[in-house]
PDB file of C-alpha atoms in Angstrom:
ATOM      1  CA  MET Z 190       0.304   0.294  -0.049  1.00 50.00           C
ATOM      2  CA  THR Z 191       1.380   3.312  -0.871  1.00 54.00           C
ATOM      3  CA  GLU Z 192       1.084   6.599   1.492  1.00 49.00           C
ATOM      4  CA  GLU Z 193      -1.112   8.267  -1.456  1.00 62.00           C
ATOM      5  CA  SER Z 194      -3.760   5.243  -0.966  1.00 81.00           C
ATOM      6  CA  LYS Z 195      -4.146   5.964   2.927  1.00 91.00           C
ATOM      7  CA  ILE Z 196      -6.999   7.359   3.780  1.00 95.00           C
ATOM      8  CA  LYS Z 197      -6.094  10.678   6.168  1.00 95.00           C
ATOM      9  CA  MET Z 198      -9.129  11.010   8.676  1.00 96.00           C
ATOM     10  CA  ILE Z 199      -9.729  13.930  10.438  1.00 95.00           C
ATOM     11  CA  LYS Z 200     -12.935  14.107  13.710  1.00 96.00           C
ATOM     12  CA  VAL Z 201     -15.875  15.389  13.112  1.00 96.00           C
ATOM     13  CA  LEU Z 202     -17.413  16.626  16.660  1.00 95.00           C
ATOM     14  CA  TYR Z 203     -21.051  15.763  18.191  1.00 94.00           C
ATOM     15  CA  ASP Z 204     -23.539  15.265  20.745  1.00 91.00           C
ATOM     16  CA  ASP Z 205     -23.760  11.740  21.773  1.00 89.00           C
ATOM     17  CA  SER Z 206     -26.361  12.105  24.580  1.00 85.00           C
ATOM     18  CA  PHE Z 207     -30.380  12.326  24.456  1.00 79.00           C
ATOM     19  CA  GLY Z 208     -32.160  15.349  25.083  1.00 69.00           C
ATOM     20  CA  ALA Z 209     -31.517  18.707  23.695  1.00 65.00           C
ATOM     21  CA  PRO Z 210     -30.789  18.511  20.432  1.00 63.00           C
ATOM     22  CA  GLY Z 211     -27.134  20.389  18.708  1.00 74.00           C
ATOM     23  CA  LEU Z 212     -23.785  20.601  19.362  1.00 81.00           C
ATOM     24  CA  ASP Z 213     -23.872  22.700  22.253  1.00 84.00           C
ATOM     25  CA  PHE Z 214     -20.685  23.228  24.685  1.00 91.00           C
ATOM     26  CA  SER Z 215     -19.672  24.854  28.251  1.00 92.00           C
ATOM     27  CA  SER Z 216     -18.525  27.887  29.622  1.00 93.00           C
ATOM     28  CA  GLU Z 217     -15.529  26.517  30.038  1.00 95.00           C
ATOM     29  CA  PHE Z 218     -15.203  25.759  25.986  1.00 94.00           C
ATOM     30  CA  TYR Z 219     -16.526  29.242  25.585  1.00 92.00           C
ATOM     31  CA  GLU Z 220     -13.808  31.138  27.771  1.00 94.00           C
ATOM     32  CA  GLU Z 221     -11.422  29.061  26.438  1.00 94.00           C
ATOM     33  CA  TYR Z 222     -12.043  29.787  22.614  1.00 92.00           C
ATOM     34  CA  GLU Z 223     -12.213  33.351  23.287  1.00 89.00           C
ATOM     35  CA  LYS Z 224      -8.709  33.078  24.367  1.00 90.00           C
ATOM     36  CA  GLN Z 225      -7.435  31.608  21.821  1.00 88.00           C
ATOM     37  CA  LYS Z 226      -9.648  32.846  19.056  1.00 83.00           C
ATOM     38  CA  ASP Z 227      -7.519  36.214  18.644  1.00 77.00           C
ATOM     39  CA  ASN Z 228      -7.829  36.524  13.933  1.00 69.00           C
ATOM     40  CA  HIS Z 229      -9.629  33.293  13.197  1.00 67.00           C
ATOM     41  CA  SER Z 230     -12.722  34.082  12.960  1.00 65.00           C
ATOM     42  CA  ASP Z 231     -15.718  32.213  13.801  1.00 67.00           C
ATOM     43  CA  PRO Z 232     -16.003  28.841  12.198  1.00 67.00           C
ATOM     44  CA  PHE Z 233     -18.171  27.861   8.974  1.00 71.00           C
ATOM     45  CA  ASP Z 234     -18.648  24.153  10.927  1.00 84.00           C
ATOM     46  CA  TRP Z 235     -17.668  24.184  14.455  1.00 87.00           C
ATOM     47  CA  ARG Z 236     -17.768  20.359  13.659  1.00 92.00           C
ATOM     48  CA  THR Z 237     -14.486  20.594  12.053  1.00 93.00           C
ATOM     49  CA  ASP Z 238     -13.071  23.875  12.555  1.00 91.00           C
ATOM     50  CA  PRO Z 239      -9.096  22.990  13.696  1.00 91.00           C
ATOM     51  CA  LEU Z 240      -9.373  25.355  16.334  1.00 92.00           C
ATOM     52  CA  ILE Z 241     -12.464  23.884  18.161  1.00 93.00           C
ATOM     53  CA  ILE Z 242     -10.947  20.542  17.445  1.00 95.00           C
ATOM     54  CA  LYS Z 243      -7.622  22.069  19.332  1.00 95.00           C
ATOM     55  CA  ILE Z 244      -9.594  23.168  22.275  1.00 95.00           C
ATOM     56  CA  TYR Z 245     -11.557  19.711  22.673  1.00 96.00           C
ATOM     57  CA  GLU Z 246      -8.813  17.719  22.526  1.00 97.00           C
ATOM     58  CA  LYS Z 247      -7.135  20.133  25.334  1.00 97.00           C
ATOM     59  CA  LEU Z 248      -9.961  19.819  27.825  1.00 96.00           C
ATOM     60  CA  GLY Z 249     -11.882  16.842  26.857  1.00 95.00           C
ATOM     61  CA  SER Z 250     -14.878  15.549  26.105  1.00 94.00           C
ATOM     62  CA  GLU Z 251     -16.742  16.173  29.946  1.00 92.00           C
ATOM     63  CA  ARG Z 252     -15.223  19.631  29.953  1.00 94.00           C
ATOM     64  CA  CYS Z 253     -16.352  20.539  26.612  1.00 94.00           C
ATOM     65  CA  SER Z 254     -19.558  18.980  27.617  1.00 91.00           C
ATOM     66  CA  LYS Z 255     -22.652  21.340  28.638  1.00 87.00           C
ATOM     67  CA  SER Z 256     -24.995  20.607  31.728  1.00 82.00           C
ATOM     68  CA  ARG Z 257     -28.532  21.859  31.898  1.00 75.00           C
ATOM     69  CA  ILE Z 258     -31.597  21.724  34.037  1.00 73.00           C
ATOM     70  CA  ASN Z 259     -34.696  20.508  31.897  1.00 72.00           C
ATOM     71  CA  SER Z 260     -37.679  23.072  32.279  1.00 72.00           C
ATOM     72  CA  ILE Z 261     -40.217  20.617  32.637  1.00 77.00           C
ATOM     73  CA  ASP Z 262     -38.776  17.956  35.512  1.00 81.00           C
ATOM     74  CA  ASN Z 263     -35.985  20.047  36.734  1.00 79.00           C
ATOM     75  CA  LYS Z 264     -33.563  17.467  36.584  1.00 77.00           C
ATOM     76  CA  ILE Z 265     -29.844  17.996  35.144  1.00 76.00           C
ATOM     77  CA  TYR Z 266     -28.756  16.579  31.818  1.00 75.00           C
ATOM     78  CA  HIS Z 267     -25.354  16.509  30.151  1.00 77.00           C
ATOM     79  CA  ASP Z 268     -24.427  16.565  26.514  1.00 84.00           C
ATOM     80  CA  ASN Z 269     -21.652  14.525  25.520  1.00 89.00           C
ATOM     81  CA  VAL Z 270     -19.932  16.307  23.411  1.00 92.00           C
ATOM     82  CA  THR Z 271     -17.259  13.655  21.706  1.00 94.00           C
ATOM     83  CA  HIS Z 272     -16.229  12.600  18.043  1.00 96.00           C
ATOM     84  CA  LYS Z 273     -15.793  10.366  15.515  1.00 95.00           C
ATOM     85  CA  PHE Z 274     -12.728  10.062  12.918  1.00 96.00           C
ATOM     86  CA  ILE Z 275     -14.150  10.757   8.892  1.00 96.00           C
ATOM     87  CA  PRO Z 276     -12.265  10.603   5.779  1.00 96.00           C
ATOM     88  CA  GLU Z 277     -11.113  13.984   5.379  1.00 95.00           C
ATOM     89  CA  GLU Z 278     -12.178  13.971   1.999  1.00 95.00           C
ATOM     90  CA  MET Z 279     -15.556  13.580   3.218  1.00 96.00           C
ATOM     91  CA  ARG Z 280     -15.884  16.562   4.959  1.00 94.00           C
ATOM     92  CA  GLU Z 281     -18.325  18.725   2.577  1.00 94.00           C
ATOM     93  CA  PHE Z 282     -20.622  15.185   2.939  1.00 96.00           C
ATOM     94  CA  PHE Z 283     -21.451  14.250   6.054  1.00 95.00           C
ATOM     95  CA  LYS Z 284     -24.854  14.478   7.861  1.00 94.00           C
ATOM     96  CA  VAL Z 285     -26.010  14.993  11.338  1.00 92.00           C
ATOM     97  CA  ASN Z 286     -28.663  12.693  12.087  1.00 91.00           C
ATOM     98  CA  ASP Z 287     -30.673  13.676  15.068  1.00 88.00           C
ATOM     99  CA  TYR Z 288     -33.020  11.240  17.167  1.00 86.00           C
ATOM    100  CA  ASP Z 289     -34.597  12.723  20.150  1.00 80.00           C
ATOM    101  CA  GLY Z 290     -31.602  15.269  20.634  1.00 77.00           C
ATOM    102  CA  GLN Z 291     -28.710  12.039  19.809  1.00 86.00           C
ATOM    103  CA  GLU Z 292     -26.559  12.870  17.126  1.00 91.00           C
ATOM    104  CA  SER Z 293     -24.992  10.656  15.208  1.00 92.00           C
ATOM    105  CA  ILE Z 294     -22.922  11.128  12.241  1.00 94.00           C
ATOM    106  CA  GLN Z 295     -23.180   9.722   8.861  1.00 94.00           C
ATOM    107  CA  LEU Z 296     -21.363   9.825   5.621  1.00 95.00           C
ATOM    108  CA  ASP Z 297     -23.192  10.581   2.350  1.00 96.00           C
ATOM    109  CA  PHE Z 298     -21.138   8.928  -0.397  1.00 96.00           C
ATOM    110  CA  ASN Z 299     -24.536   9.431  -2.747  1.00 96.00           C
ATOM    111  CA  ALA Z 300     -23.617  13.197  -2.113  1.00 97.00           C
ATOM    112  CA  ALA Z 301     -19.921  12.774  -2.986  1.00 97.00           C
ATOM    113  CA  TYR Z 302     -20.849  10.988  -6.261  1.00 96.00           C
ATOM    114  CA  VAL Z 303     -23.624  13.446  -7.247  1.00 97.00           C
ATOM    115  CA  ASN Z 304     -20.949  16.133  -6.393  1.00 97.00           C
ATOM    116  CA  ILE Z 305     -18.202  14.440  -8.685  1.00 97.00           C
ATOM    117  CA  LEU Z 306     -21.149  14.115 -11.687  1.00 96.00           C
ATOM    118  CA  MET Z 307     -22.135  17.543 -11.956  1.00 97.00           C
ATOM    119  CA  ASP Z 308     -18.880  18.447 -12.559  1.00 96.00           C
ATOM    120  CA  VAL Z 309     -18.821  15.819 -15.654  1.00 96.00           C
ATOM    121  CA  ALA Z 310     -21.970  17.891 -16.628  1.00 96.00           C
ATOM    122  CA  GLU Z 311     -20.454  21.317 -16.303  1.00 95.00           C
ATOM    123  CA  LYS Z 312     -17.520  20.422 -18.076  1.00 95.00           C
ATOM    124  CA  ASP Z 313     -20.121  18.435 -20.315  1.00 96.00           C
ATOM    125  CA  MET Z 314     -17.438  15.441 -20.586  1.00 94.00           C
ATOM    126  CA  PHE Z 315     -16.320  12.996 -18.512  1.00 95.00           C
ATOM    127  CA  LEU Z 316     -12.509  13.039 -17.883  1.00 96.00           C
ATOM    128  CA  PRO Z 317      -9.487  10.803 -16.461  1.00 96.00           C
ATOM    129  CA  GLU Z 318     -10.343  13.048 -13.246  1.00 96.00           C
ATOM    130  CA  HIS Z 319     -13.434  12.121 -12.641  1.00 96.00           C
ATOM    131  CA  ARG Z 320     -12.501   8.697 -12.879  1.00 96.00           C
ATOM    132  CA  MET Z 321      -9.769   8.851 -10.741  1.00 96.00           C
ATOM    133  CA  LYS Z 322     -12.331  10.552  -8.243  1.00 96.00           C
ATOM    134  CA  MET Z 323     -15.119   8.130  -8.516  1.00 96.00           C
ATOM    135  CA  ASN Z 324     -11.877   5.606  -8.249  1.00 96.00           C
ATOM    136  CA  ARG Z 325     -10.562   7.394  -4.779  1.00 96.00           C
ATOM    137  CA  LEU Z 326     -14.042   7.183  -3.398  1.00 95.00           C
ATOM    138  CA  LYS Z 327     -15.219   3.902  -4.389  1.00 95.00           C
ATOM    139  CA  PHE Z 328     -11.522   2.922  -3.043  1.00 95.00           C
ATOM    140  CA  ILE Z 329     -12.786   5.134   0.609  1.00 95.00           C
ATOM    141  CA  LYS Z 330     -15.908   3.757   0.791  1.00 94.00           C
ATOM    142  CA  SER Z 331     -14.725   0.118   0.943  1.00 93.00           C
ATOM    143  CA  ASN Z 332     -11.595   1.043   3.569  1.00 92.00           C
ATOM    144  CA  TYR Z 333     -12.719   4.169   6.057  1.00 90.00           C
ATOM    145  CA  ARG Z 334     -13.670   1.711   8.606  1.00 89.00           C
ATOM    146  CA  ASN Z 335      -9.931  -0.492   8.456  1.00 87.00           C
ATOM    147  CA  GLU Z 336      -7.590   1.373  10.132  1.00 85.00           C
ATOM    148  CA  ASP Z 337      -4.226  -0.143   8.664  1.00 87.00           C
ATOM    149  CA  MET Z 338      -5.752   1.832   5.298  1.00 87.00           C
ATOM    150  CA  CYS Z 339      -6.715   5.046   7.649  1.00 88.00           C
ATOM    151  CA  GLU Z 340      -4.147   7.606   8.966  1.00 88.00           C
ATOM    152  CA  TYR Z 341      -5.173   9.544  11.943  1.00 84.00           C
TER     153      TYR Z 341
END
């Protein structure tokens, strides 16, 4: 296996707890973000932004996760900000599923294939670069769960 074929993996953050929907961080996390952001503009995607990931790695899941009081039963609930590794080439093609406030990450290979086909349609021809992208996508789909094929 060559280095070119290795699948570079990135972290995607999500909330693995039931309850409130969406990714929400603790006040400690936001304080750390304010200290470090300097010229860093607000991230387009908090789930994959390098600064956000860096803070998550520094503080850890528990310190990044927010606690909240449920207004119905007055119980304290804790979010569970955690991560999943996905192929970097799928950064634009993942979905966040939400079931009862519990999120999960799903790769959308169909959207990735459609993206390539849209480029084919725009150029009005199927080029070698499109075949390479299709083959790479097929390789990723077949191998991204195999840790020997991935680079973290």
